[in-house]
Amino acid sequence: MQGARQTVGPRGAASLSPPPLHCVQAFEATARHLSLTRAAGELRLSAAALTQSIAALEARLGVKLVRQLAPAVQLTDAGEHYFHAVQAFAHRLRDGLYERLPVGRAQLHVTASQALARLWLAPRLGLFAQRHPRIDVILTSTAKFQSLKDGGVDIGLRYGGSVDEDMLAVPLWTDEHIAAAAPALAARADGLSPGEIARLLPLVEHPVASWRQWLVTIDPALASVDPLLSCNDLHLAIEAACQGLGLVIAPSRLLGAKIANGQLRRVGTHAAPGKAYQAVLWRERAERAPLQAFVHWLAEQAAEKNVS
């Protein structure tokens, strides 16, 4: 009887056979979360089982993927490359079903700032779902910049900033900063000069656009201001303005809906230049059909005339 074939090689050499899927899944979840605990919770496995699966994967590949698992997961350079390769393969599997089968679905994980997500993107996602009902969008809004390199994120909407060489930035629009307030407070600003507004009326400050920078574009002598309320997030500042707590400076497109429904009223006619909004994605994944569909739709929405 002929015995089973067995490949014998040097110690640590990679096997030519594909690694077990459960080992790859354990590594992908751990690398994506950079946390053994969160990965174990997602896969409903014990941390010990994940550790064993990752060790088995490293043995099969003949390379060290994880430098340490605790207290925080750290990947080796080889681990970083393998993680991105695994994610790209998973995307190709899902996208292949989406493109070739009428029942196939694709998934996109999108991140944006809280203000951009709540005031501009989220109200429009229903339109995208109507046009592309088989693409599921997972939208995460965060007060902090979330790097696409953290894993699991397909596209990020950014306000200004530079991108790495392996990223692709698609310009959407360049906004201008305008002043706005609740109608009753805006009425008090009628007839006042910018200097009088800054001196006599309550102001709401936030990191995206400061009153000092906005006023300096009118008159350098107006650099000294004393905001009544400072918020660490643009969305909070806009909501405070809607409640009549003060005037706010913000990108005009994000104020459009609030102005249109009467919650806010534009104050004055001055507008200061802002930065460009852009969609950022992995350059190597830019050809994915679901990503192209979403970016094309974003460009269409961005081309709409702003309401201010």
mmCIF file of C-alpha atoms in Angstrom:
data_model
loop_
_atom_site.group_PDB
_atom_site.id
_atom_site.type_symbol
_atom_site.label_atom_id
_atom_site.label_comp_id
_atom_site.label_asym_id
_atom_site.label_seq_id
_atom_site.Cartn_x
_atom_site.Cartn_y
_atom_site.Cartn_z
ATOM 1 C CA MET A 1 0.000 0.000 0.000
ATOM 2 C CA GLN A 2 1.343 3.379 -0.979
ATOM 3 C CA GLY A 3 1.923 5.658 2.003
ATOM 4 C CA ALA A 4 0.687 9.227 2.282
ATOM 5 C CA ARG A 5 2.888 11.828 0.633
ATOM 6 C CA GLN A 6 4.721 14.106 3.021
ATOM 7 C CA THR A 7 6.895 17.098 2.279
ATOM 8 C CA VAL A 8 9.981 17.283 4.432
ATOM 9 C CA GLY A 9 11.945 20.514 4.510
ATOM 10 C CA PRO A 10 14.228 22.530 6.741
ATOM 11 C CA ARG A 11 12.966 23.566 10.134
ATOM 12 C CA GLY A 12 10.871 26.746 9.882
ATOM 13 C CA ALA A 13 10.281 26.407 6.132
ATOM 14 C CA ALA A 14 6.834 27.404 4.899
ATOM 15 C CA SER A 15 4.422 24.697 3.826
ATOM 16 C CA LEU A 16 3.095 24.894 0.271
ATOM 17 C CA SER A 17 -0.401 23.877 1.340
ATOM 18 C CA PRO A 18 -2.889 26.638 2.262
ATOM 19 C CA PRO A 19 -3.063 27.446 5.980
ATOM 20 C CA PRO A 20 -6.210 26.410 7.873
ATOM 21 C CA LEU A 21 -8.956 28.991 7.467
ATOM 22 C CA HIS A 22 -9.669 29.211 11.193
ATOM 23 C CA CYS A 23 -6.025 30.150 11.813
ATOM 24 C CA VAL A 24 -6.164 32.911 9.203
ATOM 25 C CA GLN A 25 -9.447 34.148 10.685
ATOM 26 C CA ALA A 26 -7.941 34.239 14.173
ATOM 27 C CA PHE A 27 -4.961 36.260 12.956
ATOM 28 C CA GLU A 28 -7.094 38.683 10.897
ATOM 29 C CA ALA A 29 -9.409 39.499 13.803
ATOM 30 C CA THR A 30 -6.498 39.934 16.218
ATOM 31 C CA ALA A 31 -4.571 42.161 13.796
ATOM 32 C CA ARG A 32 -7.660 44.224 12.971
ATOM 33 C CA HIS A 33 -8.572 44.891 16.606
ATOM 34 C CA LEU A 34 -4.962 44.933 17.852
ATOM 35 C CA SER A 35 -6.496 43.305 20.910
ATOM 36 C CA LEU A 36 -6.631 39.625 21.776
ATOM 37 C CA THR A 37 -9.629 40.209 24.049
ATOM 38 C CA ARG A 38 -11.740 42.007 21.427
ATOM 39 C CA ALA A 39 -10.820 39.478 18.740
ATOM 40 C CA ALA A 40 -11.767 36.600 21.044
ATOM 41 C CA GLY A 41 -15.089 38.279 21.787
ATOM 42 C CA GLU A 42 -15.862 38.756 18.097
ATOM 43 C CA LEU A 43 -15.045 35.136 17.200
ATOM 44 C CA ARG A 44 -16.516 33.754 20.445
ATOM 45 C CA LEU A 45 -13.330 31.899 21.248
ATOM 46 C CA SER A 46 -11.005 31.936 24.214
ATOM 47 C CA ALA A 47 -7.822 33.982 24.132
ATOM 48 C CA ALA A 48 -5.875 30.744 24.518
ATOM 49 C CA ALA A 49 -7.536 29.271 21.427
ATOM 50 C CA LEU A 50 -6.665 32.377 19.405
ATOM 51 C CA THR A 51 -3.068 32.252 20.584
ATOM 52 C CA GLN A 52 -2.776 28.608 19.537
ATOM 53 C CA SER A 53 -4.306 29.330 16.114
ATOM 54 C CA ILE A 54 -1.916 32.221 15.463
ATOM 55 C CA ALA A 55 1.058 30.096 16.524
ATOM 56 C CA ALA A 56 -0.105 27.337 14.167
ATOM 57 C CA LEU A 57 -0.399 29.863 11.325
ATOM 58 C CA GLU A 58 3.123 31.164 11.963
ATOM 59 C CA ALA A 59 4.436 27.611 11.966
ATOM 60 C CA ARG A 60 2.660 26.841 8.695
ATOM 61 C CA LEU A 61 3.966 30.010 7.021
ATOM 62 C CA GLY A 62 7.420 29.753 8.537
ATOM 63 C CA VAL A 63 7.462 33.406 9.582
ATOM 64 C CA LYS A 64 6.771 35.405 12.733
ATOM 65 C CA LEU A 65 3.609 37.505 12.318
ATOM 66 C CA VAL A 66 3.024 38.827 15.837
ATOM 67 C CA ARG A 67 5.731 40.430 17.945
ATOM 68 C CA GLN A 68 3.626 40.369 21.110
ATOM 69 C CA LEU A 69 0.024 39.642 22.078
ATOM 70 C CA ALA A 70 -0.106 41.361 25.464
ATOM 71 C CA PRO A 71 -0.635 43.865 26.889
ATOM 72 C CA ALA A 72 -1.227 45.233 23.367
ATOM 73 C CA VAL A 73 -0.911 43.363 20.083
ATOM 74 C CA GLN A 74 2.097 44.332 17.972
ATOM 75 C CA LEU A 75 2.601 42.947 14.474
ATOM 76 C CA THR A 76 5.930 42.332 12.806
ATOM 77 C CA ASP A 77 6.600 43.832 9.375
ATOM 78 C CA ALA A 78 5.718 40.463 7.873
ATOM 79 C CA GLY A 79 2.543 40.442 9.958
ATOM 80 C CA GLU A 80 1.517 43.863 8.620
ATOM 81 C CA HIS A 81 2.000 42.702 5.023
ATOM 82 C CA TYR A 82 0.163 39.434 5.623
ATOM 83 C CA PHE A 83 -2.718 41.232 7.349
ATOM 84 C CA HIS A 84 -3.258 43.527 4.350
ATOM 85 C CA ALA A 85 -2.993 40.542 1.991
ATOM 86 C CA VAL A 86 -5.637 38.650 3.981
ATOM 87 C CA GLN A 87 -7.977 41.641 3.965
ATOM 88 C CA ALA A 88 -7.490 42.148 0.225
ATOM 89 C CA PHE A 89 -8.290 38.467 -0.358
ATOM 90 C CA ALA A 90 -11.437 38.722 1.776
ATOM 91 C CA HIS A 91 -12.550 41.768 -0.212
ATOM 92 C CA ARG A 92 -12.004 39.906 -3.482
ATOM 93 C CA LEU A 93 -14.128 37.010 -2.247
ATOM 94 C CA ARG A 94 -17.024 39.274 -1.238
ATOM 95 C CA ASP A 95 -16.732 41.484 -4.296
ATOM 96 C CA GLY A 96 -16.606 38.454 -6.583
ATOM 97 C CA LEU A 97 -19.985 37.304 -5.315
ATOM 98 C CA TYR A 98 -21.354 40.854 -5.527
ATOM 99 C CA GLU A 99 -20.241 41.306 -9.141
ATOM 100 C CA ARG A 100 -21.209 37.873 -10.477
ATOM 101 C CA LEU A 101 -24.281 36.805 -8.525
ATOM 102 C CA PRO A 102 -27.537 38.796 -8.341
ATOM 103 C CA VAL A 103 -27.882 37.847 -4.674
ATOM 104 C CA GLY A 104 -24.287 38.677 -3.742
ATOM 105 C CA ARG A 105 -23.656 41.554 -1.341
ATOM 106 C CA ALA A 106 -20.688 43.809 -0.674
ATOM 107 C CA GLN A 107 -19.782 45.729 2.458
ATOM 108 C CA LEU A 108 -18.041 49.071 2.939
ATOM 109 C CA HIS A 109 -16.794 50.482 6.234
ATOM 110 C CA VAL A 110 -16.795 54.289 6.078
ATOM 111 C CA THR A 111 -15.475 56.699 8.704
ATOM 112 C CA ALA A 112 -16.068 60.433 9.028
ATOM 113 C CA SER A 113 -16.009 63.130 11.673
ATOM 114 C CA GLN A 114 -19.127 63.405 13.803
ATOM 115 C CA ALA A 115 -20.189 66.671 12.177
ATOM 116 C CA LEU A 116 -19.647 65.470 8.615
ATOM 117 C CA ALA A 117 -21.299 62.112 9.305
ATOM 118 C CA ARG A 118 -24.379 63.511 11.054
ATOM 119 C CA LEU A 119 -24.949 66.732 9.140
ATOM 120 C CA TRP A 120 -24.018 65.752 5.588
ATOM 121 C CA LEU A 121 -23.342 62.058 4.934
ATOM 122 C CA ALA A 122 -25.905 60.152 7.024
ATOM 123 C CA PRO A 123 -28.950 62.085 5.710
ATOM 124 C CA ARG A 124 -27.917 61.112 2.163
ATOM 125 C CA LEU A 125 -27.102 57.421 2.659
ATOM 126 C CA GLY A 126 -30.678 56.429 1.881
ATOM 127 C CA LEU A 127 -30.113 57.690 -1.668
ATOM 128 C CA PHE A 128 -27.031 55.492 -1.987
ATOM 129 C CA ALA A 129 -28.947 52.470 -0.671
ATOM 130 C CA GLN A 130 -31.671 53.025 -3.261
ATOM 131 C CA ARG A 131 -29.153 53.083 -6.092
ATOM 132 C CA HIS A 132 -26.942 50.266 -4.747
ATOM 133 C CA PRO A 133 -29.181 48.035 -2.601
ATOM 134 C CA ARG A 134 -26.587 45.235 -2.458
ATOM 135 C CA ILE A 135 -23.836 47.366 -0.911
ATOM 136 C CA ASP A 136 -24.058 47.527 2.877
ATOM 137 C CA VAL A 137 -22.472 50.652 4.389
ATOM 138 C CA ILE A 138 -21.138 50.643 7.943
ATOM 139 C CA LEU A 139 -20.706 54.273 9.006
ATOM 140 C CA THR A 140 -18.541 55.130 11.994
ATOM 141 C CA SER A 141 -18.419 58.695 13.276
ATOM 142 C CA THR A 142 -15.545 59.613 15.528
ATOM 143 C CA ALA A 143 -14.161 62.734 17.147
ATOM 144 C CA LYS A 144 -10.620 61.562 16.396
ATOM 145 C CA PHE A 145 -8.910 60.835 13.102
ATOM 146 C CA GLN A 146 -9.211 57.109 12.403
ATOM 147 C CA SER A 147 -6.415 55.820 10.217
ATOM 148 C CA LEU A 148 -7.295 53.417 7.433
ATOM 149 C CA LYS A 149 -4.205 51.498 8.501
ATOM 150 C CA ASP A 150 -5.950 50.457 11.710
ATOM 151 C CA GLY A 151 -7.668 47.793 9.639
ATOM 152 C CA GLY A 152 -11.242 47.193 8.609
ATOM 153 C CA VAL A 153 -11.816 50.700 7.205
ATOM 154 C CA ASP A 154 -12.411 50.970 3.454
ATOM 155 C CA ILE A 155 -12.814 54.708 2.993
ATOM 156 C CA GLY A 156 -12.453 57.763 5.200
ATOM 157 C CA LEU A 157 -13.922 61.220 4.668
ATOM 158 C CA ARG A 158 -11.392 63.831 5.748
ATOM 159 C CA TYR A 159 -11.248 67.595 6.138
ATOM 160 C CA GLY A 160 -7.867 68.730 4.869
ATOM 161 C CA GLY A 161 -4.621 67.008 5.745
ATOM 162 C CA SER A 162 -2.117 65.006 3.719
ATOM 163 C CA VAL A 163 -2.167 61.294 2.920
ATOM 164 C CA ASP A 164 0.539 58.641 2.671
ATOM 165 C CA GLU A 165 1.859 57.456 -0.682
ATOM 166 C CA ASP A 166 -0.078 54.191 -0.468
ATOM 167 C CA MET A 167 -3.327 56.123 -0.064
ATOM 168 C CA LEU A 168 -5.461 57.826 -2.706
ATOM 169 C CA ALA A 169 -7.229 61.112 -1.926
ATOM 170 C CA VAL A 170 -10.267 62.001 -4.040
ATOM 171 C CA PRO A 171 -11.185 65.721 -3.702
ATOM 172 C CA LEU A 172 -14.878 66.312 -3.013
ATOM 173 C CA TRP A 173 -15.286 70.043 -2.392
ATOM 174 C CA THR A 174 -13.550 73.023 -0.827
ATOM 175 C CA ASP A 175 -15.773 74.747 1.683
ATOM 176 C CA GLU A 176 -15.948 78.279 3.032
ATOM 177 C CA HIS A 177 -16.491 79.263 6.647
ATOM 178 C CA ILE A 178 -19.486 81.435 7.485
ATOM 179 C CA ALA A 179 -21.056 82.739 10.687
ATOM 180 C CA ALA A 180 -24.489 81.566 11.814
ATOM 181 C CA ALA A 181 -26.728 81.735 14.867
ATOM 182 C CA ALA A 182 -30.212 80.879 16.053
ATOM 183 C CA PRO A 183 -32.724 83.324 14.485
ATOM 184 C CA ALA A 184 -33.284 85.399 17.638
ATOM 185 C CA LEU A 185 -29.556 85.859 18.226
ATOM 186 C CA ALA A 186 -28.890 86.454 14.530
ATOM 187 C CA ALA A 187 -31.430 89.302 14.622
ATOM 188 C CA ARG A 188 -29.369 90.983 17.351
ATOM 189 C CA ALA A 189 -26.374 90.893 15.002
ATOM 190 C CA ASP A 190 -28.196 92.757 12.229
ATOM 191 C CA GLY A 191 -26.492 96.070 11.562
ATOM 192 C CA LEU A 192 -23.461 95.292 13.741
ATOM 193 C CA SER A 193 -19.923 95.319 12.394
ATOM 194 C CA PRO A 194 -17.792 92.154 12.784
ATOM 195 C CA GLY A 195 -15.894 93.837 15.601
ATOM 196 C CA GLU A 196 -19.114 94.707 17.411
ATOM 197 C CA ILE A 197 -20.397 91.157 16.964
ATOM 198 C CA ALA A 198 -17.213 89.729 18.498
ATOM 199 C CA ARG A 199 -17.361 92.201 21.383
ATOM 200 C CA LEU A 200 -21.088 92.307 22.184
ATOM 201 C CA LEU A 201 -22.520 88.868 21.339
ATOM 202 C CA PRO A 202 -21.757 85.372 22.729
ATOM 203 C CA LEU A 203 -19.487 83.233 20.554
ATOM 204 C CA VAL A 204 -19.100 79.449 20.325
ATOM 205 C CA GLU A 205 -15.619 78.128 19.530
ATOM 206 C CA HIS A 206 -14.392 74.764 18.180
ATOM 207 C CA PRO A 207 -11.148 73.398 16.639
ATOM 208 C CA VAL A 208 -12.215 73.315 12.967
ATOM 209 C CA ALA A 209 -12.675 77.066 12.491
ATOM 210 C CA SER A 210 -11.783 79.638 15.124
ATOM 211 C CA TRP A 211 -13.365 83.061 15.496
ATOM 212 C CA ARG A 212 -9.940 84.682 15.698
ATOM 213 C CA GLN A 213 -8.856 83.259 12.332
ATOM 214 C CA TRP A 214 -12.180 84.182 10.743
ATOM 215 C CA LEU A 215 -12.124 87.766 12.036
ATOM 216 C CA VAL A 216 -8.485 88.285 11.023
ATOM 217 C CA THR A 217 -9.492 87.698 7.392
ATOM 218 C CA ILE A 218 -11.689 90.807 7.790
ATOM 219 C CA ASP A 219 -9.396 92.998 9.893
ATOM 220 C CA PRO A 220 -6.116 91.957 11.601
ATOM 221 C CA ALA A 221 -7.031 94.257 14.487
ATOM 222 C CA LEU A 222 -9.872 91.876 15.421
ATOM 223 C CA ALA A 223 -7.541 89.073 16.522
ATOM 224 C CA SER A 224 -8.549 89.308 20.194
ATOM 225 C CA VAL A 225 -11.804 87.465 20.979
ATOM 226 C CA ASP A 226 -13.225 85.835 24.094
ATOM 227 C CA PRO A 227 -15.647 82.984 23.219
ATOM 228 C CA LEU A 228 -18.394 82.235 25.718
ATOM 229 C CA LEU A 229 -18.325 78.481 25.028
ATOM 230 C CA SER A 230 -15.569 76.224 23.674
ATOM 231 C CA CYS A 231 -16.441 72.779 22.293
ATOM 232 C CA ASN A 232 -14.036 70.026 21.315
ATOM 233 C CA ASP A 233 -16.234 68.985 18.389
ATOM 234 C CA LEU A 234 -17.788 70.918 15.504
ATOM 235 C CA HIS A 235 -21.115 69.096 15.755
ATOM 236 C CA LEU A 236 -21.458 70.051 19.432
ATOM 237 C CA ALA A 237 -20.678 73.678 18.580
ATOM 238 C CA ILE A 238 -23.350 73.760 15.869
ATOM 239 C CA GLU A 239 -25.917 72.216 18.218
ATOM 240 C CA ALA A 240 -25.026 74.817 20.857
ATOM 241 C CA ALA A 241 -25.615 77.554 18.289
ATOM 242 C CA CYS A 242 -29.004 76.040 17.425
ATOM 243 C CA GLN A 243 -29.930 76.338 21.110
ATOM 244 C CA GLY A 244 -29.121 80.050 21.041
ATOM 245 C CA LEU A 245 -25.944 79.809 23.127
ATOM 246 C CA GLY A 246 -23.862 81.814 20.675
ATOM 247 C CA LEU A 247 -22.743 82.477 17.123
ATOM 248 C CA VAL A 248 -20.702 79.760 15.436
ATOM 249 C CA ILE A 249 -18.218 79.721 12.563
ATOM 250 C CA ALA A 250 -18.522 76.548 10.473
ATOM 251 C CA PRO A 251 -18.166 75.143 6.944
ATOM 252 C CA SER A 252 -21.143 76.413 4.963
ATOM 253 C CA ARG A 253 -22.117 73.018 3.563
ATOM 254 C CA LEU A 254 -22.482 71.542 7.034
ATOM 255 C CA LEU A 255 -24.745 74.430 8.026
ATOM 256 C CA GLY A 256 -26.913 74.179 4.912
ATOM 257 C CA ALA A 257 -29.654 71.936 6.312
ATOM 258 C CA LYS A 258 -29.826 73.853 9.607
ATOM 259 C CA ILE A 259 -30.205 77.132 7.724
ATOM 260 C CA ALA A 260 -32.761 75.652 5.331
ATOM 261 C CA ASN A 261 -35.005 74.369 8.144
ATOM 262 C CA GLY A 262 -34.781 77.618 10.117
ATOM 263 C CA GLN A 263 -32.754 76.390 13.088
ATOM 264 C CA LEU A 264 -29.931 78.736 12.127
ATOM 265 C CA ARG A 265 -29.619 81.948 10.159
ATOM 266 C CA ARG A 266 -26.521 83.193 8.421
ATOM 267 C CA VAL A 267 -24.962 86.257 10.037
ATOM 268 C CA GLY A 268 -23.423 88.767 7.643
ATOM 269 C CA THR A 269 -22.016 88.012 4.218
ATOM 270 C CA HIS A 270 -18.348 87.430 4.986
ATOM 271 C CA ALA A 271 -16.895 84.009 4.152
ATOM 272 C CA ALA A 272 -13.359 82.844 4.917
ATOM 273 C CA PRO A 273 -11.670 80.130 2.833
ATOM 274 C CA GLY A 274 -11.654 76.636 4.306
ATOM 275 C CA LYS A 275 -9.880 73.377 3.520
ATOM 276 C CA ALA A 276 -10.789 70.653 1.050
ATOM 277 C CA TYR A 277 -12.970 67.702 1.969
ATOM 278 C CA GLN A 278 -11.673 64.487 0.465
ATOM 279 C CA ALA A 279 -12.356 60.771 0.345
ATOM 280 C CA VAL A 280 -9.291 58.713 1.293
ATOM 281 C CA LEU A 281 -8.877 55.048 0.369
ATOM 282 C CA TRP A 282 -6.167 52.454 -0.115
ATOM 283 C CA ARG A 283 -4.579 52.924 -3.540
ATOM 284 C CA GLU A 284 -4.302 49.158 -4.051
ATOM 285 C CA ARG A 285 -8.041 48.732 -3.396
ATOM 286 C CA ALA A 286 -9.234 51.663 -5.495
ATOM 287 C CA GLU A 287 -10.412 49.376 -8.310
ATOM 288 C CA ARG A 288 -12.932 47.545 -6.120
ATOM 289 C CA ALA A 289 -16.342 47.923 -7.753
ATOM 290 C CA PRO A 290 -18.198 48.782 -4.498
ATOM 291 C CA LEU A 291 -15.601 51.436 -3.636
ATOM 292 C CA GLN A 292 -15.808 52.964 -7.091
ATOM 293 C CA ALA A 293 -19.591 53.074 -6.818
ATOM 294 C CA PHE A 294 -19.431 54.840 -3.450
ATOM 295 C CA VAL A 295 -16.776 57.357 -4.537
ATOM 296 C CA HIS A 296 -18.727 58.147 -7.718
ATOM 297 C CA TRP A 297 -21.875 58.695 -5.653
ATOM 298 C CA LEU A 298 -19.961 60.918 -3.207
ATOM 299 C CA ALA A 299 -18.729 63.047 -6.103
ATOM 300 C CA GLU A 300 -22.297 63.445 -7.354
ATOM 301 C CA GLN A 301 -23.519 64.509 -3.928
ATOM 302 C CA ALA A 302 -20.592 66.896 -3.497
ATOM 303 C CA ALA A 303 -21.437 68.555 -6.817
ATOM 304 C CA GLU A 304 -24.850 69.610 -5.522
ATOM 305 C CA LYS A 305 -25.220 73.337 -4.972
ATOM 306 C CA ASN A 306 -24.716 74.293 -1.345
ATOM 307 C CA VAL A 307 -27.623 75.789 0.585
ATOM 308 C CA SER A 308 -26.526 78.698 2.767
#
